[in-house]
XYZ file of C-alpha atoms in Angstrom:
645
model
C -1.484 -34.621 -10.938
C -4.669 -32.685 -10.394
C -6.628 -35.855 -10.000
C -4.374 -36.865 -7.105
C -5.529 -33.967 -5.017
C -8.445 -34.814 -2.794
C -11.541 -32.827 -3.714
C -14.685 -32.152 -1.961
C -17.923 -32.803 -4.037
C -20.094 -29.851 -3.459
C -21.918 -27.568 -5.879
C -21.451 -23.926 -5.043
C -21.170 -20.477 -6.660
C -18.030 -18.859 -5.556
C -16.736 -15.428 -6.467
C -13.020 -15.423 -6.902
C -10.825 -12.428 -6.786
C -7.770 -13.510 -8.559
C -5.750 -10.721 -6.784
C -5.706 -13.047 -3.788
C -3.321 -15.322 -5.731
C -1.468 -12.400 -7.268
C -0.690 -11.048 -3.806
C 0.316 -14.509 -2.590
C 2.935 -14.676 -5.366
C 3.859 -10.943 -5.590
C 7.492 -11.984 -5.461
C 7.417 -14.553 -8.196
C 8.099 -14.223 -11.953
C 6.066 -17.312 -12.633
C 2.420 -16.338 -12.081
C 1.526 -14.671 -15.371
C -1.055 -11.839 -15.269
C -3.257 -12.248 -18.277
C -0.907 -14.698 -19.903
C -3.514 -16.123 -22.185
C -4.611 -12.733 -23.480
C -1.290 -12.256 -25.329
C -0.700 -15.696 -26.735
C -0.229 -14.212 -30.187
C 2.310 -11.552 -28.985
C 6.042 -12.181 -29.674
C 8.051 -12.889 -26.589
C 10.812 -10.488 -26.120
C 13.650 -10.556 -23.565
C 13.681 -8.107 -20.696
C 16.963 -9.361 -19.215
C 19.439 -12.297 -19.282
C 21.159 -13.817 -16.326
C 24.022 -16.134 -17.024
C 22.515 -16.971 -20.455
C 19.075 -17.597 -19.039
C 16.307 -15.346 -20.433
C 13.796 -13.309 -18.426
C 10.975 -12.576 -20.764
C 9.375 -9.251 -21.034
C 6.086 -10.955 -20.178
C 7.681 -11.936 -16.819
C 8.935 -8.471 -16.299
C 5.496 -6.953 -17.127
C 3.788 -9.416 -14.835
C 6.086 -8.574 -11.863
C 5.725 -4.898 -12.432
C 1.972 -5.154 -12.792
C 1.688 -7.157 -9.469
C 3.913 -4.814 -7.630
C 2.046 -1.741 -8.947
C -1.248 -3.169 -7.793
C 0.124 -4.014 -4.443
C 1.489 -0.533 -3.840
C -1.770 1.027 -5.199
C -3.781 -1.015 -2.700
C -1.392 -0.179 0.151
C -1.416 3.605 -0.444
C -4.862 4.033 -1.884
C -5.442 7.640 -3.018
C -1.920 8.584 -1.850
C -0.386 6.461 -4.593
C 0.488 9.323 -6.979
C 2.712 9.315 -10.039
C 5.431 11.002 -7.918
C 5.329 8.310 -5.355
C 5.404 5.732 -8.071
C 8.471 7.230 -9.486
C 10.139 7.361 -6.009
C 9.388 3.649 -5.431
C 11.337 2.822 -8.583
C 9.082 -0.020 -9.507
C 10.940 -0.772 -12.681
C 14.233 -1.306 -10.820
C 12.492 -3.208 -8.040
C 10.848 -5.525 -10.555
C 14.138 -6.132 -12.610
C 16.150 -6.780 -9.309
C 13.458 -9.157 -8.032
C 13.568 -11.168 -11.312
C 17.268 -11.332 -11.327
C 17.328 -12.487 -7.656
C 14.884 -15.264 -8.350
C 16.757 -16.398 -11.454
C 19.985 -16.584 -9.427
C 18.090 -18.548 -6.673
C 16.816 -21.003 -9.316
C 20.429 -21.668 -10.447
C 21.521 -22.023 -6.774
C 18.731 -24.591 -6.275
C 20.177 -26.614 -9.176
C 23.721 -26.291 -7.734
C 22.472 -27.502 -4.369
C 20.524 -30.369 -6.019
C 17.227 -29.136 -4.467
C 13.881 -30.577 -5.736
C 10.192 -30.521 -5.052
C 8.308 -33.780 -4.936
C 4.903 -34.292 -6.418
C 3.410 -34.733 -2.929
C 4.838 -31.434 -1.833
C 3.475 -29.664 -4.859
C 0.054 -31.159 -4.354
C -0.057 -30.086 -0.757
C 1.016 -26.484 -1.562
C -1.618 -26.102 -4.208
C -4.396 -27.570 -2.050
C -3.597 -24.974 0.710
C -4.065 -21.988 -1.534
C -7.327 -20.385 -0.200
C -8.586 -19.270 -3.670
C -8.780 -22.970 -4.760
C -10.875 -23.863 -1.672
C -14.499 -24.169 -0.900
C -15.411 -24.172 2.788
C -11.715 -24.596 3.625
C -11.185 -27.639 1.383
C -9.534 -27.935 -2.008
C -12.100 -27.952 -4.746
C -11.243 -29.234 -8.284
C -13.965 -27.267 -10.046
C -12.882 -24.074 -8.164
C -9.243 -24.772 -9.159
C -10.135 -25.101 -12.809
C -12.398 -22.020 -12.717
C -9.788 -19.838 -11.334
C -7.097 -20.949 -13.816
C -9.615 -20.796 -16.624
C -10.340 -17.139 -15.745
C -6.706 -16.363 -16.279
C -6.416 -18.765 -19.227
C -3.886 -20.896 -17.531
C -3.803 -24.713 -17.859
C -3.187 -26.732 -14.743
C 0.009 -28.045 -16.273
C 1.404 -24.527 -16.770
C 0.350 -23.319 -13.321
C 1.732 -26.397 -11.631
C 5.066 -25.784 -13.275
C 5.012 -22.147 -12.114
C 4.228 -23.287 -8.610
C 7.016 -25.832 -8.596
C 9.547 -23.370 -9.758
C 8.466 -20.856 -7.199
C 8.700 -23.508 -4.430
C 12.231 -24.173 -5.679
C 13.124 -20.493 -5.271
C 11.676 -20.528 -1.727
C 13.481 -23.780 -0.919
C 16.804 -22.300 -2.114
C 16.153 -19.161 -0.162
C 15.517 -21.086 3.156
C 18.577 -23.288 2.447
C 20.831 -20.254 2.231
C 19.379 -18.689 5.320
C 19.707 -21.919 7.377
C 23.420 -21.280 8.048
C 22.611 -18.284 10.300
C 23.200 -18.817 13.986
C 22.607 -16.673 17.091
C 24.791 -16.636 20.167
C 23.987 -15.402 23.696
C 26.275 -12.399 23.003
C 24.263 -11.545 19.941
C 21.105 -11.451 22.071
C 22.700 -9.378 24.717
C 24.002 -6.853 22.192
C 20.678 -6.558 20.571
C 18.966 -6.049 23.994
C 21.406 -3.213 24.809
C 20.947 -1.743 21.366
C 17.238 -1.447 21.534
C 16.982 -0.472 25.190
C 19.826 1.963 25.823
C 18.727 5.659 25.598
C 20.587 8.985 25.246
C 19.713 12.553 25.990
C 21.441 15.205 23.762
C 22.096 18.844 24.328
C 22.316 21.024 21.259
C 22.519 24.606 20.114
C 20.669 25.376 16.853
C 21.803 28.033 14.498
C 18.851 28.999 12.364
C 19.164 30.656 8.971
C 16.332 32.871 9.812
C 18.347 34.560 12.553
C 20.985 35.731 10.017
C 18.716 37.151 7.302
C 19.120 40.580 8.842
C 22.872 40.387 8.359
C 22.696 39.673 4.622
C 23.944 42.553 2.497
C 21.941 42.755 -0.799
C 23.336 44.449 -3.868
C 22.021 44.601 -7.437
C 25.220 43.003 -8.689
C 24.827 40.121 -6.143
C 21.152 39.667 -7.181
C 22.013 39.710 -10.892
C 24.712 37.151 -10.447
C 22.493 34.930 -8.358
C 19.665 35.144 -10.906
C 22.002 34.274 -13.806
C 23.102 31.133 -11.850
C 19.628 30.093 -10.768
C 17.453 31.129 -13.636
C 15.798 27.680 -13.855
C 14.534 28.052 -10.324
C 12.305 30.946 -11.494
C 11.166 29.359 -14.767
C 7.562 30.083 -15.449
C 5.842 26.823 -16.352
C 3.647 26.448 -19.467
C 0.223 27.870 -18.751
C -3.240 27.818 -20.358
C -6.471 29.575 -19.787
C -9.912 28.080 -20.548
C -13.465 29.252 -20.998
C -15.793 26.443 -19.760
C -19.385 25.513 -19.575
C -20.609 22.829 -17.257
C -23.697 20.674 -17.828
C -25.186 19.428 -14.661
C -26.777 15.947 -15.124
C -29.579 16.907 -12.627
C -30.919 19.415 -15.218
C -31.567 16.445 -17.629
C -33.180 13.944 -15.197
C -36.735 15.066 -16.180
C -35.985 14.346 -19.840
C -35.162 10.715 -19.191
C -37.820 8.092 -20.200
C -37.185 4.696 -18.605
C -38.291 1.527 -20.454
C -38.922 -1.633 -18.430
C -36.299 -3.489 -20.364
C -33.759 -0.878 -19.435
C -34.633 -1.042 -15.758
C -34.314 -4.833 -15.791
C -30.983 -4.605 -17.718
C -29.593 -2.065 -15.242
C -30.586 -4.371 -12.316
C -28.843 -7.305 -14.008
C -25.673 -5.213 -14.633
C -25.484 -4.213 -11.012
C -26.743 -7.494 -9.429
C -23.786 -7.695 -7.127
C -25.080 -4.495 -5.343
C -28.196 -6.409 -4.399
C -26.535 -9.659 -3.303
C -27.638 -11.173 0.008
C -24.826 -13.187 1.476
C -25.686 -16.448 3.306
C -26.056 -15.573 6.991
C -27.569 -16.795 10.088
C -28.323 -15.738 13.605
C -27.190 -17.687 16.742
C -26.724 -17.456 20.475
C -23.823 -18.909 22.388
C -22.470 -19.547 25.838
C -18.725 -19.146 26.050
C -16.577 -20.870 28.767
C -13.398 -18.881 28.205
C -10.003 -20.578 28.434
C -6.755 -18.610 28.671
C -4.302 -19.389 25.862
C -1.625 -20.198 28.391
C -3.929 -22.556 30.477
C -2.551 -26.007 31.489
C -4.121 -29.190 30.149
C -5.729 -29.774 33.533
C -7.309 -26.303 33.473
C -8.578 -26.888 29.932
C -10.141 -30.193 31.075
C -11.924 -28.474 33.983
C -13.291 -25.775 31.666
C -14.451 -28.422 29.078
C -16.230 -30.379 31.880
C -18.029 -27.206 32.812
C -19.013 -26.539 29.281
C -20.419 -30.105 28.970
C -22.294 -29.531 32.241
C -23.813 -26.294 30.964
C -24.800 -27.995 27.653
C -26.820 -30.646 29.503
C -28.558 -27.878 31.421
C -29.292 -26.039 28.158
C -30.998 -29.130 26.672
C -33.473 -29.096 29.544
C -33.614 -25.399 30.539
C -33.641 -21.749 29.495
C -30.751 -21.073 27.294
C -30.898 -17.263 27.688
C -30.776 -17.483 31.476
C -27.921 -19.943 31.312
C -25.943 -17.560 29.063
C -26.470 -14.737 31.518
C -25.223 -17.072 34.302
C -22.297 -18.821 32.724
C -21.106 -17.131 29.535
C -17.755 -15.279 29.664
C -18.810 -13.247 26.615
C -20.318 -10.490 28.711
C -21.533 -8.425 25.711
C -23.764 -11.249 24.405
C -24.583 -12.662 27.821
C -26.538 -9.552 28.566
C -28.736 -10.499 25.649
C -29.182 -14.058 26.482
C -26.112 -14.994 24.451
C -27.606 -13.500 21.285
C -25.032 -12.739 18.542
C -27.395 -11.478 15.985
C -26.965 -12.262 12.279
C -23.484 -12.809 10.858
C -22.129 -13.856 7.481
C -19.607 -16.636 6.698
C -16.053 -15.580 7.311
C -16.871 -13.444 10.381
C -16.581 -16.021 13.075
C -13.592 -18.302 13.706
C -13.732 -21.498 11.460
C -14.743 -24.088 14.088
C -17.470 -21.855 15.414
C -18.721 -20.947 11.896
C -18.813 -24.616 10.778
C -20.807 -25.714 13.766
C -23.202 -22.694 13.710
C -24.167 -22.904 9.993
C -24.847 -26.760 10.441
C -27.561 -26.064 13.016
C -31.324 -25.993 12.537
C -33.320 -23.322 14.282
C -33.275 -23.819 18.021
C -30.935 -26.780 17.836
C -27.961 -27.053 20.101
C -24.410 -27.821 18.977
C -22.060 -30.106 20.959
C -19.332 -28.339 22.856
C -17.181 -26.476 20.260
C -13.619 -25.576 20.901
C -12.001 -22.434 19.564
C -9.012 -20.306 20.523
C -11.361 -18.450 22.884
C -12.490 -21.513 24.833
C -15.501 -23.686 24.714
C -18.901 -22.757 23.102
C -22.390 -24.038 23.287
C -24.216 -22.684 20.187
C -27.905 -22.395 19.716
C -29.049 -22.084 16.047
C -31.258 -19.207 14.849
C -32.710 -17.979 11.688
C -30.881 -18.997 8.449
C -30.948 -16.748 5.345
C -29.772 -18.483 2.165
C -27.527 -16.580 -0.289
C -29.382 -14.858 -3.040
C -30.404 -11.414 -4.365
C -32.863 -8.856 -3.360
C -35.692 -8.976 -6.025
C -36.088 -6.127 -8.405
C -39.481 -5.311 -6.963
C -38.016 -4.619 -3.557
C -35.322 -2.227 -4.897
C -37.163 -0.790 -7.898
C -37.230 2.842 -6.650
C -33.469 2.734 -6.026
C -32.686 1.080 -9.318
C -34.889 3.551 -11.276
C -33.309 6.460 -9.453
C -29.704 5.268 -10.223
C -30.657 4.464 -13.836
C -32.290 7.815 -14.353
C -29.163 9.555 -13.077
C -26.940 7.459 -15.349
C -29.125 8.234 -18.369
C -29.137 11.907 -17.444
C -25.345 11.888 -17.370
C -25.309 10.266 -20.773
C -27.824 12.738 -22.165
C -25.765 15.685 -20.851
C -22.652 14.260 -22.465
C -24.500 13.699 -25.795
C -25.698 17.324 -25.765
C -22.059 18.585 -25.090
C -20.853 16.321 -27.884
C -23.396 17.715 -30.326
C -22.374 21.223 -29.472
C -18.645 20.300 -29.787
C -19.105 18.559 -33.224
C -21.230 21.268 -34.722
C -18.819 24.158 -33.674
C -15.274 22.776 -33.429
C -14.349 23.409 -36.976
C -15.202 27.021 -36.896
C -13.897 27.207 -33.228
C -17.082 29.074 -32.389
C -17.370 28.371 -28.598
C -19.916 31.143 -28.069
C -22.302 29.318 -30.408
C -21.696 26.024 -28.597
C -22.482 27.668 -25.192
C -25.638 29.132 -26.766
C -26.762 25.733 -28.063
C -26.396 24.445 -24.542
C -28.129 27.414 -23.052
C -25.046 27.723 -20.737
C -23.006 30.608 -19.366
C -19.229 30.290 -19.838
C -16.823 30.789 -16.949
C -13.236 31.892 -17.322
C -10.601 29.876 -15.525
C -7.678 32.278 -15.851
C -4.226 30.959 -16.357
C -3.082 27.737 -14.702
C -0.164 25.302 -14.994
C -0.180 21.632 -15.526
C 0.476 20.772 -11.882
C -2.301 22.931 -10.433
C -6.090 22.393 -10.085
C -8.094 24.208 -12.689
C -9.796 27.263 -11.201
C -13.560 27.018 -11.131
C -13.261 23.323 -12.148
C -11.002 21.602 -9.687
C -8.492 18.827 -10.406
C -9.356 17.011 -13.578
C -6.512 15.088 -15.283
C -8.523 14.429 -18.540
C -9.324 18.146 -19.024
C -5.846 19.272 -18.125
C -4.222 16.819 -20.550
C -6.455 18.000 -23.325
C -6.014 21.608 -22.562
C -2.122 21.397 -22.734
C -2.330 19.262 -25.891
C -4.493 21.740 -27.694
C -3.755 24.913 -29.629
C -5.060 28.337 -28.719
C -8.762 28.744 -29.716
C -9.304 25.012 -29.988
C -12.586 23.624 -28.514
C -11.908 20.591 -26.409
C -13.884 17.351 -26.537
C -16.309 16.988 -23.569
C -14.916 15.581 -20.360
C -16.795 14.172 -17.430
C -16.145 15.524 -13.931
C -17.677 15.332 -10.456
C -19.549 18.550 -11.188
C -20.989 17.470 -14.550
C -19.930 17.379 -18.262
C -17.502 20.069 -19.228
C -17.094 21.678 -22.618
C -14.082 24.063 -22.885
C -12.079 26.109 -25.248
C -8.479 27.237 -24.885
C -8.489 31.001 -24.656
C -4.847 31.570 -23.914
C -1.696 29.706 -23.914
C 1.757 30.753 -22.627
C 4.884 28.712 -23.289
C 7.199 27.924 -20.420
C 9.904 30.692 -20.261
C 12.500 32.365 -18.145
C 11.035 35.630 -16.882
C 12.680 39.051 -17.047
C 14.755 39.722 -13.890
C 12.773 42.839 -13.131
C 9.507 40.719 -13.005
C 10.855 38.323 -10.351
C 13.252 40.662 -8.527
C 11.378 40.403 -5.217
C 11.306 36.587 -5.371
C 15.065 36.521 -6.351
C 15.832 38.747 -3.439
C 14.114 36.490 -1.010
C 15.828 33.419 -2.432
C 19.269 35.152 -2.283
C 18.841 36.227 1.318
C 17.715 32.737 2.354
C 20.800 31.252 0.617
C 23.248 33.775 2.176
C 21.606 33.438 5.628
C 22.067 29.685 5.498
C 25.713 30.177 4.661
C 26.128 32.571 7.605
C 24.286 30.213 9.977
C 26.498 27.291 8.826
C 29.715 29.353 9.328
C 28.626 30.400 12.860
C 27.786 26.770 13.690
C 31.172 25.526 12.394
C 32.886 28.156 14.501
C 30.963 27.072 17.607
C 31.708 23.461 16.976
C 35.453 24.201 16.760
C 35.159 25.909 20.113
C 33.262 23.042 21.686
C 35.876 20.553 20.466
C 38.552 22.674 22.121
C 36.721 22.305 25.429
C 34.242 25.180 25.615
C 30.853 24.629 27.036
C 27.630 24.709 24.939
C 26.340 27.555 27.128
C 29.286 29.725 26.150
C 28.695 29.415 22.419
C 24.994 30.259 22.521
C 24.510 33.720 21.504
C 21.559 35.996 22.283
C 19.496 34.342 19.559
C 20.348 30.795 20.680
C 19.844 28.618 23.715
C 21.020 25.154 24.877
C 18.173 22.673 24.296
C 17.859 19.115 25.377
C 16.071 16.378 23.350
C 15.250 14.300 26.437
C 15.946 10.633 26.589
C 15.159 8.621 23.454
C 16.005 5.230 22.057
C 16.589 3.646 18.765
C 12.981 2.677 18.650
C 12.244 6.165 17.638
C 13.951 5.255 14.369
C 14.751 8.540 12.570
C 12.723 10.743 14.899
C 14.365 12.781 17.718
C 12.285 14.627 20.318
C 12.251 18.495 19.799
C 14.027 18.127 16.539
C 11.965 15.830 14.346
C 13.302 13.556 11.728
C 17.138 13.694 11.684
C 18.295 10.141 10.587
C 22.093 10.993 10.503
C 21.960 12.314 14.050
C 20.126 9.185 15.351
C 22.935 7.020 14.134
C 25.693 9.375 15.404
C 24.039 9.871 18.844
C 24.448 6.276 19.932
C 28.178 6.428 18.941
C 28.881 9.251 21.396
C 30.521 8.427 24.707
C 31.309 9.983 28.085
C 34.987 10.336 26.950
C 34.046 11.713 23.516
C 30.684 13.399 24.007
C 30.736 16.026 21.191
C 29.565 15.112 17.761
C 32.420 15.712 15.208
C 30.170 17.190 12.586
C 27.204 19.545 12.141
C 23.733 18.182 11.587
C 20.713 19.898 9.831
C 17.134 19.895 10.990
C 15.080 21.979 8.697
C 16.699 25.411 8.431
C 18.860 24.756 11.550
C 22.533 23.792 11.883
C 22.968 21.833 15.003
C 26.013 21.621 17.375
C 25.431 18.496 19.478
C 26.851 17.062 22.638
C 25.918 13.941 24.718
C 24.189 15.000 27.877
C 23.251 11.608 29.340
C 23.604 7.962 28.437
C 21.164 5.570 30.071
C 22.239 1.932 29.762
C 19.807 -0.865 29.230
C 18.400 -2.355 32.410
C 19.965 -5.848 32.679
C 17.000 -6.952 34.731
C 14.743 -6.574 31.693
C 16.476 -9.304 29.803
C 14.265 -12.067 31.018
C 14.055 -15.602 29.600
C 10.938 -14.661 27.575
C 12.494 -11.501 26.215
C 15.698 -13.340 25.445
C 13.746 -15.894 23.386
C 11.882 -13.154 21.593
C 15.181 -11.368 20.765
C 16.737 -14.520 19.644
C 14.120 -14.965 16.959
C 14.410 -11.302 15.892
C 18.216 -11.501 15.625
C 17.982 -14.859 13.755
C 15.591 -13.334 11.261
C 17.935 -10.345 10.732
C 20.957 -12.528 10.316
C 19.113 -14.854 7.898
C 18.048 -11.839 5.811
C 21.638 -10.542 5.901
C 23.060 -13.901 4.933
C 20.694 -14.238 1.987
C 21.332 -10.809 0.802
C 25.083 -11.229 1.000
C 24.850 -14.468 -0.969
C 22.678 -12.747 -3.584
C 25.197 -9.952 -3.814
C 27.885 -12.482 -4.266
C 26.024 -14.248 -7.037
C 25.341 -11.019 -8.683
C 28.974 -10.024 -8.653
C 29.945 -13.159 -10.619
C 26.884 -13.245 -12.814
C 26.582 -12.013 -16.312
C 23.552 -9.833 -16.310
C 22.231 -8.101 -19.428
C 19.259 -5.746 -19.205
C 17.295 -4.732 -22.353
C 17.939 -1.115 -23.422
C 14.254 -0.199 -23.099
C 14.136 -1.404 -19.553
C 17.267 0.431 -18.750
C 15.948 3.628 -20.164
C 12.753 3.228 -18.051
C 14.944 2.659 -14.859
C 17.023 5.697 -15.561
C 13.882 7.761 -16.405
C 12.241 6.984 -13.199
C 15.296 7.929 -11.033
C 16.077 11.168 -12.787
């Protein structure tokens, strides 16, 4: 089948990041991350749907892809806690189950993918293309990198296309009426203004009566809230790599080797400079307007062939930023300009003019400039930088070796003082810290923290690297997690008890006030000296869970738009931080019917259609799951339960 796909014969060196394909198929069980690496590994079953196995390899692949996707999305904010909250194991399993059910549905609906459809789909994957065209060598290179054969990948792709086809088939039954559009318009455009009285727990702390008996009973019931976590203290010495730079001796071979290892840092991408004249065309322009603009562009091109391009750019170009510079765009790499412009520009010799080039911005006349071929900055031009970086790298290695020598010679005797003396370093005491805190005098260092809490008292820890240098440490004190004596935490218990009781008093006061409002009293009459009636101001559903003056109160947002002029009082209390809220509708602003234009109606129709399609698909999947026999492997179940606990 591969031979049927049209290829472009061109020799090129293309760097492929396989994540592009992974991201394209994040929702599929069929693209196997590192499949070839585990050929010898026994395939185990992660789940079974109606007798059809989902391999552990498929589960691992889906989890890995999803993990990488979220890690890229959240960056440094992708913490273990966030990973747990996202329930990646559950998401992965449910995704695999859904896709297996959709495959079965595709069989039931007699859906199929033709060879031509498969060929076209593969040819359109960007990672298999060179200069926007499918390339056989590129295709084989990418698959080879992942140790996948074309036959295996094409089978994966075909199955994924079947899943997508089944999904679209199920969604196709969705329809949208004019009433649906009108309801959606009203839903997103109507606004409400709420009046409320907030009963804050802080206002009632002074009314809480504290007795020793009450505190003792509270502490007995909430001892775990005051548990002292496991703690350790370290004595640390830090070796700064800068102190060892002068001891590094560089050999020429080492410099060359470092340069070769980091060649990507010195890559020079293919680039060129160019000038252009843009005759802009509005995206909504008529065919007649386009023809007029194109004719002008042709006229300017003829003038450019005979005259001063820079002056013509200043006179005619609608790209005002470059027009001031005679149309000069400076140097740019491939992938920066829109494809038609790029293709024409990179084909030009210096000072040559292109024919009129059409892009989504309008019509361009391009003048070629300097062309820099792809390559690498020679070592001679970056030698100082390379040697500096290599010297720093070798200094870090030397510092680590020194620390490791001191560790190996003194760990058995647990003589940290001798180790510090060997290193001519002064030890610093961290004091006690818990696992979830940064290490005093060191900062956050997961490697050192893990080693410290796994070690025994007096044990010297193997050296670890940090942003400050190489650290050698010894555990000087270790305290197990424990429930403290009441007398040691009485002050904290008192504050916690008062906060709890104050919240109960605030809630009771709010409930009494709500009862009065429901009987016909006005908000102003229930507000005491410490409260006042506050308005949110008008807000719509586009605020999602956020309410002006209150912040995020999702339950109230939903309830607010169910309040009416006849029944303006919310039937329950709402909480916003430490506040208990009694809420009443102040104003209802209906959607402006004049705003439902034909254009807005068309936009909303597409939005409602998509929502209905998604709901229809989910309802069908729920139905299929209800009747399906699904078995999940115990190990996967334990992982799911552990992540949710």
